[in-house]
Amino acid sequence: MDSSVSLGRLELARPLMTRGSCLPEGAQSAHLNGCVPLSHQVAGHKYGVDKVGILQHPDGTVLKQLQPPPRGPREMQFYSNVYADDHCDPCLIDLQAHLPKYHGTWSSPDTPADRYLKLDDVTRRFQKPCIMDVKIGQRSYDPFASQEKREQQIRKYPLMEDIGFLVLGMRVCFLL
């Protein structure tokens, strides 16, 4: 089978969308106003499995659902600060080169309470991107997390405190 969707790789040499819709080839239906689950996600919360998830917008951007407070608003504020038009902090300007471009937030008219960060898809220009999801740091929990959440995360990632990172998932696509 030659379909890039069925092989789980992103092919830019031919369009991913069919007949003007944002549906990947062979997909049955779109979610949230034409958005579909991100096809090249290798780890994390997946749309349709978890409440939160990552979607591909018809315009090619990525939609990352905001998490409940305080994490979601804090992440949104981070991107807003880094991409604010009126800042002149050279560190923030340098940081922009290492982040996906932030396009504000997005909500579906059908579910306006669900808000998403709208970000560039940094893999879009690649025909067969190799993708790795890495947690960096010695802790995977929020500093304000409950003791129960801390213990659960420590059990889930026991080596993280020792080695300081964790590979959650990866995909390597070879050129043939």
mmCIF file with all atom_site columns, C-alpha atoms in Angstrom:
data_model
loop_
_atom_site.group_PDB
_atom_site.id
_atom_site.type_symbol
_atom_site.label_atom_id
_atom_site.label_alt_id
_atom_site.label_comp_id
_atom_site.label_asym_id
_atom_site.label_entity_id
_atom_site.label_seq_id
_atom_site.pdbx_PDB_ins_code
_atom_site.Cartn_x
_atom_site.Cartn_y
_atom_site.Cartn_z
_atom_site.occupancy
_atom_site.B_iso_or_equiv
_atom_site.pdbx_formal_charge
_atom_site.auth_seq_id
_atom_site.auth_comp_id
_atom_site.auth_asym_id
_atom_site.auth_atom_id
_atom_site.pdbx_PDB_model_num
ATOM 1   C CA . MET A 1 1   ? 0.000   0.000  0.000  1.00 0.00 ? 1   MET A CA 1
ATOM 2   C CA . ASP A 1 2   ? 1.449   3.384  -1.015 1.00 0.00 ? 2   ASP A CA 1
ATOM 3   C CA . SER A 1 3   ? -0.655  5.710  1.119  1.00 0.00 ? 3   SER A CA 1
ATOM 4   C CA . SER A 1 4   ? 1.448   7.887  3.408  1.00 0.00 ? 4   SER A CA 1
ATOM 5   C CA . VAL A 1 5   ? -1.305  7.869  6.016  1.00 0.00 ? 5   VAL A CA 1
ATOM 6   C CA . SER A 1 6   ? -1.434  4.084  6.158  1.00 0.00 ? 6   SER A CA 1
ATOM 7   C CA . LEU A 1 7   ? 2.348   3.914  6.488  1.00 0.00 ? 7   LEU A CA 1
ATOM 8   C CA . GLY A 1 8   ? 2.311   6.561  9.218  1.00 0.00 ? 8   GLY A CA 1
ATOM 9   C CA . ARG A 1 9   ? 4.606   9.006  7.449  1.00 0.00 ? 9   ARG A CA 1
ATOM 10  C CA . LEU A 1 10  ? 4.184   12.527 6.211  1.00 0.00 ? 10  LEU A CA 1
ATOM 11  C CA . GLU A 1 11  ? 4.614   12.867 2.445  1.00 0.00 ? 11  GLU A CA 1
ATOM 12  C CA . LEU A 1 12  ? 4.750   16.385 1.067  1.00 0.00 ? 12  LEU A CA 1
ATOM 13  C CA . ALA A 1 13  ? 5.522   15.379 -2.511 1.00 0.00 ? 13  ALA A CA 1
ATOM 14  C CA . ARG A 1 14  ? 1.813   14.788 -3.050 1.00 0.00 ? 14  ARG A CA 1
ATOM 15  C CA . PRO A 1 15  ? -1.124  16.431 -1.268 1.00 0.00 ? 15  PRO A CA 1
ATOM 16  C CA . LEU A 1 16  ? -2.325  14.947 1.989  1.00 0.00 ? 16  LEU A CA 1
ATOM 17  C CA . MET A 1 17  ? -5.808  16.311 1.470  1.00 0.00 ? 17  MET A CA 1
ATOM 18  C CA . THR A 1 18  ? -8.411  15.089 -0.973 1.00 0.00 ? 18  THR A CA 1
ATOM 19  C CA . ARG A 1 19  ? -11.091 17.022 -2.885 1.00 0.00 ? 19  ARG A CA 1
ATOM 20  C CA . GLY A 1 20  ? -10.572 20.300 -1.036 1.00 0.00 ? 20  GLY A CA 1
ATOM 21  C CA . SER A 1 21  ? -11.242 18.898 2.404  1.00 0.00 ? 21  SER A CA 1
ATOM 22  C CA . CYS A 1 22  ? -8.727  18.576 5.187  1.00 0.00 ? 22  CYS A CA 1
ATOM 23  C CA . LEU A 1 23  ? -9.233  14.852 5.455  1.00 0.00 ? 23  LEU A CA 1
ATOM 24  C CA . PRO A 1 24  ? -6.213  12.611 4.957  1.00 0.00 ? 24  PRO A CA 1
ATOM 25  C CA . GLU A 1 25  ? -6.670  10.076 2.196  1.00 0.00 ? 25  GLU A CA 1
ATOM 26  C CA . GLY A 1 26  ? -8.978  7.279  3.316  1.00 0.00 ? 26  GLY A CA 1
ATOM 27  C CA . ALA A 1 27  ? -10.249 9.092  6.410  1.00 0.00 ? 27  ALA A CA 1
ATOM 28  C CA . GLN A 1 28  ? -13.939 8.665  7.199  1.00 0.00 ? 28  GLN A CA 1
ATOM 29  C CA . SER A 1 29  ? -14.833 12.020 8.762  1.00 0.00 ? 29  SER A CA 1
ATOM 30  C CA . ALA A 1 30  ? -13.350 15.215 10.079 1.00 0.00 ? 30  ALA A CA 1
ATOM 31  C CA . HIS A 1 31  ? -13.453 16.435 13.654 1.00 0.00 ? 31  HIS A CA 1
ATOM 32  C CA . LEU A 1 32  ? -14.131 19.957 14.854 1.00 0.00 ? 32  LEU A CA 1
ATOM 33  C CA . ASN A 1 33  ? -14.794 22.023 11.727 1.00 0.00 ? 33  ASN A CA 1
ATOM 34  C CA . GLY A 1 34  ? -12.556 20.063 9.367  1.00 0.00 ? 34  GLY A CA 1
ATOM 35  C CA . CYS A 1 35  ? -9.669  19.409 11.756 1.00 0.00 ? 35  CYS A CA 1
ATOM 36  C CA . VAL A 1 36  ? -8.255  15.892 12.038 1.00 0.00 ? 36  VAL A CA 1
ATOM 37  C CA . PRO A 1 37  ? -6.001  14.147 14.590 1.00 0.00 ? 37  PRO A CA 1
ATOM 38  C CA . LEU A 1 38  ? -2.337  14.904 13.924 1.00 0.00 ? 38  LEU A CA 1
ATOM 39  C CA . SER A 1 39  ? -1.090  12.007 11.795 1.00 0.00 ? 39  SER A CA 1
ATOM 40  C CA . HIS A 1 40  ? 2.556   12.191 12.822 1.00 0.00 ? 40  HIS A CA 1
ATOM 41  C CA . GLN A 1 41  ? 2.192   12.380 16.595 1.00 0.00 ? 41  GLN A CA 1
ATOM 42  C CA . VAL A 1 42  ? 4.451   9.825  18.320 1.00 0.00 ? 42  VAL A CA 1
ATOM 43  C CA . ALA A 1 43  ? 3.520   10.264 22.001 1.00 0.00 ? 43  ALA A CA 1
ATOM 44  C CA . GLY A 1 44  ? 1.454   12.314 24.375 1.00 0.00 ? 44  GLY A CA 1
ATOM 45  C CA . HIS A 1 45  ? -2.259  12.903 24.609 1.00 0.00 ? 45  HIS A CA 1
ATOM 46  C CA . LYS A 1 46  ? -3.973  11.693 21.446 1.00 0.00 ? 46  LYS A CA 1
ATOM 47  C CA . TYR A 1 47  ? -7.224  13.168 20.216 1.00 0.00 ? 47  TYR A CA 1
ATOM 48  C CA . GLY A 1 48  ? -10.060 10.669 20.516 1.00 0.00 ? 48  GLY A CA 1
ATOM 49  C CA . VAL A 1 49  ? -8.205  8.639  23.159 1.00 0.00 ? 49  VAL A CA 1
ATOM 50  C CA . ASP A 1 50  ? -7.740  11.351 25.770 1.00 0.00 ? 50  ASP A CA 1
ATOM 51  C CA . LYS A 1 51  ? -9.904  14.438 26.301 1.00 0.00 ? 51  LYS A CA 1
ATOM 52  C CA . VAL A 1 52  ? -7.034  16.646 25.210 1.00 0.00 ? 52  VAL A CA 1
ATOM 53  C CA . GLY A 1 53  ? -5.159  15.980 22.028 1.00 0.00 ? 53  GLY A CA 1
ATOM 54  C CA . ILE A 1 54  ? -3.385  17.469 19.043 1.00 0.00 ? 54  ILE A CA 1
ATOM 55  C CA . LEU A 1 55  ? -5.208  18.238 15.811 1.00 0.00 ? 55  LEU A CA 1
ATOM 56  C CA . GLN A 1 56  ? -4.208  19.359 12.309 1.00 0.00 ? 56  GLN A CA 1
ATOM 57  C CA . HIS A 1 57  ? -6.142  22.446 11.150 1.00 0.00 ? 57  HIS A CA 1
ATOM 58  C CA . PRO A 1 58  ? -7.168  22.669 7.465  1.00 0.00 ? 58  PRO A CA 1
ATOM 59  C CA . ASP A 1 59  ? -4.664  25.515 6.995  1.00 0.00 ? 59  ASP A CA 1
ATOM 60  C CA . GLY A 1 60  ? -1.782  23.191 7.993  1.00 0.00 ? 60  GLY A CA 1
ATOM 61  C CA . THR A 1 61  ? -1.229  24.534 11.492 1.00 0.00 ? 61  THR A CA 1
ATOM 62  C CA . VAL A 1 62  ? -1.285  22.330 14.598 1.00 0.00 ? 62  VAL A CA 1
ATOM 63  C CA . LEU A 1 63  ? -3.881  22.749 17.338 1.00 0.00 ? 63  LEU A CA 1
ATOM 64  C CA . LYS A 1 64  ? -2.723  21.825 20.847 1.00 0.00 ? 64  LYS A CA 1
ATOM 65  C CA . GLN A 1 65  ? -5.604  21.742 23.304 1.00 0.00 ? 65  GLN A CA 1
ATOM 66  C CA . LEU A 1 66  ? -5.113  23.921 26.359 1.00 0.00 ? 66  LEU A CA 1
ATOM 67  C CA . GLN A 1 67  ? -4.783  21.923 29.541 1.00 0.00 ? 67  GLN A CA 1
ATOM 68  C CA . PRO A 1 68  ? -6.808  22.849 32.635 1.00 0.00 ? 68  PRO A CA 1
ATOM 69  C CA . PRO A 1 69  ? -5.466  25.673 34.846 1.00 0.00 ? 69  PRO A CA 1
ATOM 70  C CA . PRO A 1 70  ? -2.839  26.449 35.817 1.00 0.00 ? 70  PRO A CA 1
ATOM 71  C CA . ARG A 1 71  ? -0.883  24.634 33.049 1.00 0.00 ? 71  ARG A CA 1
ATOM 72  C CA . GLY A 1 72  ? -2.919  25.674 29.998 1.00 0.00 ? 72  GLY A CA 1
ATOM 73  C CA . PRO A 1 73  ? -3.131  29.395 30.783 1.00 0.00 ? 73  PRO A CA 1
ATOM 74  C CA . ARG A 1 74  ? 0.548   29.393 31.773 1.00 0.00 ? 74  ARG A CA 1
ATOM 75  C CA . GLU A 1 75  ? 1.547   27.801 28.432 1.00 0.00 ? 75  GLU A CA 1
ATOM 76  C CA . MET A 1 76  ? -0.636  30.268 26.513 1.00 0.00 ? 76  MET A CA 1
ATOM 77  C CA . GLN A 1 77  ? 0.946   33.185 28.416 1.00 0.00 ? 77  GLN A CA 1
ATOM 78  C CA . PHE A 1 78  ? 4.415   31.829 27.597 1.00 0.00 ? 78  PHE A CA 1
ATOM 79  C CA . TYR A 1 79  ? 3.722   31.813 23.839 1.00 0.00 ? 79  TYR A CA 1
ATOM 80  C CA . SER A 1 80  ? 1.994   35.212 24.064 1.00 0.00 ? 80  SER A CA 1
ATOM 81  C CA . ASN A 1 81  ? 5.042   36.698 25.785 1.00 0.00 ? 81  ASN A CA 1
ATOM 82  C CA . VAL A 1 82  ? 7.561   35.158 23.377 1.00 0.00 ? 82  VAL A CA 1
ATOM 83  C CA . TYR A 1 83  ? 5.629   36.333 20.300 1.00 0.00 ? 83  TYR A CA 1
ATOM 84  C CA . ALA A 1 84  ? 4.384   39.707 21.608 1.00 0.00 ? 84  ALA A CA 1
ATOM 85  C CA . ASP A 1 85  ? 4.866   42.446 19.015 1.00 0.00 ? 85  ASP A CA 1
ATOM 86  C CA . ASP A 1 86  ? 5.873   45.035 21.583 1.00 0.00 ? 86  ASP A CA 1
ATOM 87  C CA . HIS A 1 87  ? 8.692   43.164 23.377 1.00 0.00 ? 87  HIS A CA 1
ATOM 88  C CA . CYS A 1 88  ? 12.355  43.874 22.741 1.00 0.00 ? 88  CYS A CA 1
ATOM 89  C CA . ASP A 1 89  ? 13.956  41.263 24.999 1.00 0.00 ? 89  ASP A CA 1
ATOM 90  C CA . PRO A 1 90  ? 16.781  39.738 22.915 1.00 0.00 ? 90  PRO A CA 1
ATOM 91  C CA . CYS A 1 91  ? 16.436  36.401 24.744 1.00 0.00 ? 91  CYS A CA 1
ATOM 92  C CA . LEU A 1 92  ? 12.792  36.104 23.680 1.00 0.00 ? 92  LEU A CA 1
ATOM 93  C CA . ILE A 1 93  ? 13.642  37.091 20.118 1.00 0.00 ? 93  ILE A CA 1
ATOM 94  C CA . ASP A 1 94  ? 16.363  34.394 20.046 1.00 0.00 ? 94  ASP A CA 1
ATOM 95  C CA . LEU A 1 95  ? 13.945  31.856 21.562 1.00 0.00 ? 95  LEU A CA 1
ATOM 96  C CA . GLN A 1 96  ? 11.497  32.343 18.659 1.00 0.00 ? 96  GLN A CA 1
ATOM 97  C CA . ALA A 1 97  ? 13.966  30.594 16.326 1.00 0.00 ? 97  ALA A CA 1
ATOM 98  C CA . HIS A 1 98  ? 13.590  27.390 18.383 1.00 0.00 ? 98  HIS A CA 1
ATOM 99  C CA . LEU A 1 99  ? 9.802   27.334 18.767 1.00 0.00 ? 99  LEU A CA 1
ATOM 100 C CA . PRO A 1 100 ? 6.891   26.816 16.401 1.00 0.00 ? 100 PRO A CA 1
ATOM 101 C CA . LYS A 1 101 ? 5.329   30.153 15.407 1.00 0.00 ? 101 LYS A CA 1
ATOM 102 C CA . TYR A 1 102 ? 2.362   30.999 17.609 1.00 0.00 ? 102 TYR A CA 1
ATOM 103 C CA . HIS A 1 103 ? -0.851  32.097 15.873 1.00 0.00 ? 103 HIS A CA 1
ATOM 104 C CA . GLY A 1 104 ? -2.970  32.746 18.978 1.00 0.00 ? 104 GLY A CA 1
ATOM 105 C CA . THR A 1 105 ? -5.780  30.498 20.142 1.00 0.00 ? 105 THR A CA 1
ATOM 106 C CA . TRP A 1 106 ? -8.554  28.725 18.254 1.00 0.00 ? 106 TRP A CA 1
ATOM 107 C CA . SER A 1 107 ? -11.941 27.336 19.271 1.00 0.00 ? 107 SER A CA 1
ATOM 108 C CA . SER A 1 108 ? -14.542 25.471 17.281 1.00 0.00 ? 108 SER A CA 1
ATOM 109 C CA . PRO A 1 109 ? -17.910 27.231 17.041 1.00 0.00 ? 109 PRO A CA 1
ATOM 110 C CA . ASP A 1 110 ? -19.412 23.864 18.062 1.00 0.00 ? 110 ASP A CA 1
ATOM 111 C CA . THR A 1 111 ? -17.376 23.656 21.302 1.00 0.00 ? 111 THR A CA 1
ATOM 112 C CA . PRO A 1 112 ? -16.231 27.217 22.155 1.00 0.00 ? 112 PRO A CA 1
ATOM 113 C CA . ALA A 1 113 ? -15.158 26.222 25.677 1.00 0.00 ? 113 ALA A CA 1
ATOM 114 C CA . ASP A 1 114 ? -12.421 23.963 24.238 1.00 0.00 ? 114 ASP A CA 1
ATOM 115 C CA . ARG A 1 115 ? -9.498  26.233 23.384 1.00 0.00 ? 115 ARG A CA 1
ATOM 116 C CA . TYR A 1 116 ? -6.430  25.292 21.406 1.00 0.00 ? 116 TYR A CA 1
ATOM 117 C CA . LEU A 1 117 ? -3.026  26.886 20.874 1.00 0.00 ? 117 LEU A CA 1
ATOM 118 C CA . LYS A 1 118 ? -2.575  27.380 17.131 1.00 0.00 ? 118 LYS A CA 1
ATOM 119 C CA . LEU A 1 119 ? 1.049   26.652 16.184 1.00 0.00 ? 119 LEU A CA 1
ATOM 120 C CA . ASP A 1 120 ? 3.053   26.093 13.000 1.00 0.00 ? 120 ASP A CA 1
ATOM 121 C CA . ASP A 1 121 ? 3.644   22.460 12.058 1.00 0.00 ? 121 ASP A CA 1
ATOM 122 C CA . VAL A 1 122 ? 7.448   22.395 12.180 1.00 0.00 ? 122 VAL A CA 1
ATOM 123 C CA . THR A 1 123 ? 7.506   19.149 10.168 1.00 0.00 ? 123 THR A CA 1
ATOM 124 C CA . ARG A 1 124 ? 5.478   20.551 7.277  1.00 0.00 ? 124 ARG A CA 1
ATOM 125 C CA . ARG A 1 125 ? 8.402   21.243 4.942  1.00 0.00 ? 125 ARG A CA 1
ATOM 126 C CA . PHE A 1 126 ? 9.804   17.712 5.252  1.00 0.00 ? 126 PHE A CA 1
ATOM 127 C CA . GLN A 1 127 ? 8.809   14.798 3.026  1.00 0.00 ? 127 GLN A CA 1
ATOM 128 C CA . LYS A 1 128 ? 9.600   12.106 5.616  1.00 0.00 ? 128 LYS A CA 1
ATOM 129 C CA . PRO A 1 129 ? 10.253  13.723 8.983  1.00 0.00 ? 129 PRO A CA 1
ATOM 130 C CA . CYS A 1 130 ? 11.986  11.772 11.715 1.00 0.00 ? 130 CYS A CA 1
ATOM 131 C CA . ILE A 1 131 ? 10.209  12.657 14.952 1.00 0.00 ? 131 ILE A CA 1
ATOM 132 C CA . MET A 1 132 ? 11.129  12.161 18.605 1.00 0.00 ? 132 MET A CA 1
ATOM 133 C CA . ASP A 1 133 ? 9.173   13.189 21.685 1.00 0.00 ? 133 ASP A CA 1
ATOM 134 C CA . VAL A 1 134 ? 11.526  13.748 24.631 1.00 0.00 ? 134 VAL A CA 1
ATOM 135 C CA . LYS A 1 135 ? 10.722  14.873 28.169 1.00 0.00 ? 135 LYS A CA 1
ATOM 136 C CA . ILE A 1 136 ? 13.663  16.957 29.346 1.00 0.00 ? 136 ILE A CA 1
ATOM 137 C CA . GLY A 1 137 ? 14.357  17.465 33.034 1.00 0.00 ? 137 GLY A CA 1
ATOM 138 C CA . GLN A 1 138 ? 14.413  15.437 36.196 1.00 0.00 ? 138 GLN A CA 1
ATOM 139 C CA . ARG A 1 139 ? 10.695  15.789 36.989 1.00 0.00 ? 139 ARG A CA 1
ATOM 140 C CA . SER A 1 140 ? 7.615   15.232 34.860 1.00 0.00 ? 140 SER A CA 1
ATOM 141 C CA . TYR A 1 141 ? 5.163   16.841 37.264 1.00 0.00 ? 141 TYR A CA 1
ATOM 142 C CA . ASP A 1 142 ? 4.163   20.427 37.916 1.00 0.00 ? 142 ASP A CA 1
ATOM 143 C CA . PRO A 1 143 ? 5.762   22.096 40.968 1.00 0.00 ? 143 PRO A CA 1
ATOM 144 C CA . PHE A 1 144 ? 2.234   22.641 42.319 1.00 0.00 ? 144 PHE A CA 1
ATOM 145 C CA . ALA A 1 145 ? 1.124   19.025 41.732 1.00 0.00 ? 145 ALA A CA 1
ATOM 146 C CA . SER A 1 146 ? -0.479  17.066 44.540 1.00 0.00 ? 146 SER A CA 1
ATOM 147 C CA . GLN A 1 147 ? 1.579   14.480 46.386 1.00 0.00 ? 147 GLN A CA 1
ATOM 148 C CA . GLU A 1 148 ? -0.504  11.757 44.713 1.00 0.00 ? 148 GLU A CA 1
ATOM 149 C CA . LYS A 1 149 ? 0.304   13.143 41.224 1.00 0.00 ? 149 LYS A CA 1
ATOM 150 C CA . ARG A 1 150 ? 4.017   13.415 42.087 1.00 0.00 ? 150 ARG A CA 1
ATOM 151 C CA . GLU A 1 151 ? 4.171   9.804  43.266 1.00 0.00 ? 151 GLU A CA 1
ATOM 152 C CA . GLN A 1 152 ? 2.255   8.606  40.197 1.00 0.00 ? 152 GLN A CA 1
ATOM 153 C CA . GLN A 1 153 ? 4.683   10.401 37.852 1.00 0.00 ? 153 GLN A CA 1
ATOM 154 C CA . ILE A 1 154 ? 7.744   9.095  39.724 1.00 0.00 ? 154 ILE A CA 1
ATOM 155 C CA . ARG A 1 155 ? 6.401   5.535  39.395 1.00 0.00 ? 155 ARG A CA 1
ATOM 156 C CA . LYS A 1 156 ? 5.632   6.126  35.708 1.00 0.00 ? 156 LYS A CA 1
ATOM 157 C CA . TYR A 1 157 ? 9.135   7.461  34.913 1.00 0.00 ? 157 TYR A CA 1
ATOM 158 C CA . PRO A 1 158 ? 11.488  5.985  37.564 1.00 0.00 ? 158 PRO A CA 1
ATOM 159 C CA . LEU A 1 159 ? 14.766  6.767  35.721 1.00 0.00 ? 159 LEU A CA 1
ATOM 160 C CA . MET A 1 160 ? 13.930  10.362 34.913 1.00 0.00 ? 160 MET A CA 1
ATOM 161 C CA . GLU A 1 161 ? 15.338  11.785 38.159 1.00 0.00 ? 161 GLU A CA 1
ATOM 162 C CA . ASP A 1 162 ? 18.629  9.959  37.566 1.00 0.00 ? 162 ASP A CA 1
ATOM 163 C CA . ILE A 1 163 ? 19.209  10.573 33.847 1.00 0.00 ? 163 ILE A CA 1
ATOM 164 C CA . GLY A 1 164 ? 17.336  13.868 33.384 1.00 0.00 ? 164 GLY A CA 1
ATOM 165 C CA . PHE A 1 165 ? 15.366  12.955 30.252 1.00 0.00 ? 165 PHE A CA 1
ATOM 166 C CA . LEU A 1 166 ? 13.015  10.366 28.836 1.00 0.00 ? 166 LEU A CA 1
ATOM 167 C CA . VAL A 1 167 ? 12.283  9.336  25.233 1.00 0.00 ? 167 VAL A CA 1
ATOM 168 C CA . LEU A 1 168 ? 8.511   8.907  25.017 1.00 0.00 ? 168 LEU A CA 1
ATOM 169 C CA . GLY A 1 169 ? 8.274   7.973  21.367 1.00 0.00 ? 169 GLY A CA 1
ATOM 170 C CA . MET A 1 170 ? 9.985   8.251  18.023 1.00 0.00 ? 170 MET A CA 1
ATOM 171 C CA . ARG A 1 171 ? 9.552   7.464  14.369 1.00 0.00 ? 171 ARG A CA 1
ATOM 172 C CA . VAL A 1 172 ? 12.267  7.241  11.721 1.00 0.00 ? 172 VAL A CA 1
ATOM 173 C CA . CYS A 1 173 ? 11.239  7.411  8.064  1.00 0.00 ? 173 CYS A CA 1
ATOM 174 C CA . PHE A 1 174 ? 13.810  6.214  5.573  1.00 0.00 ? 174 PHE A CA 1
ATOM 175 C CA . LEU A 1 175 ? 14.104  7.551  2.060  1.00 0.00 ? 175 LEU A CA 1
ATOM 176 C CA . LEU A 1 176 ? 13.804  4.764  -0.467 1.00 0.00 ? 176 LEU A CA 1
#
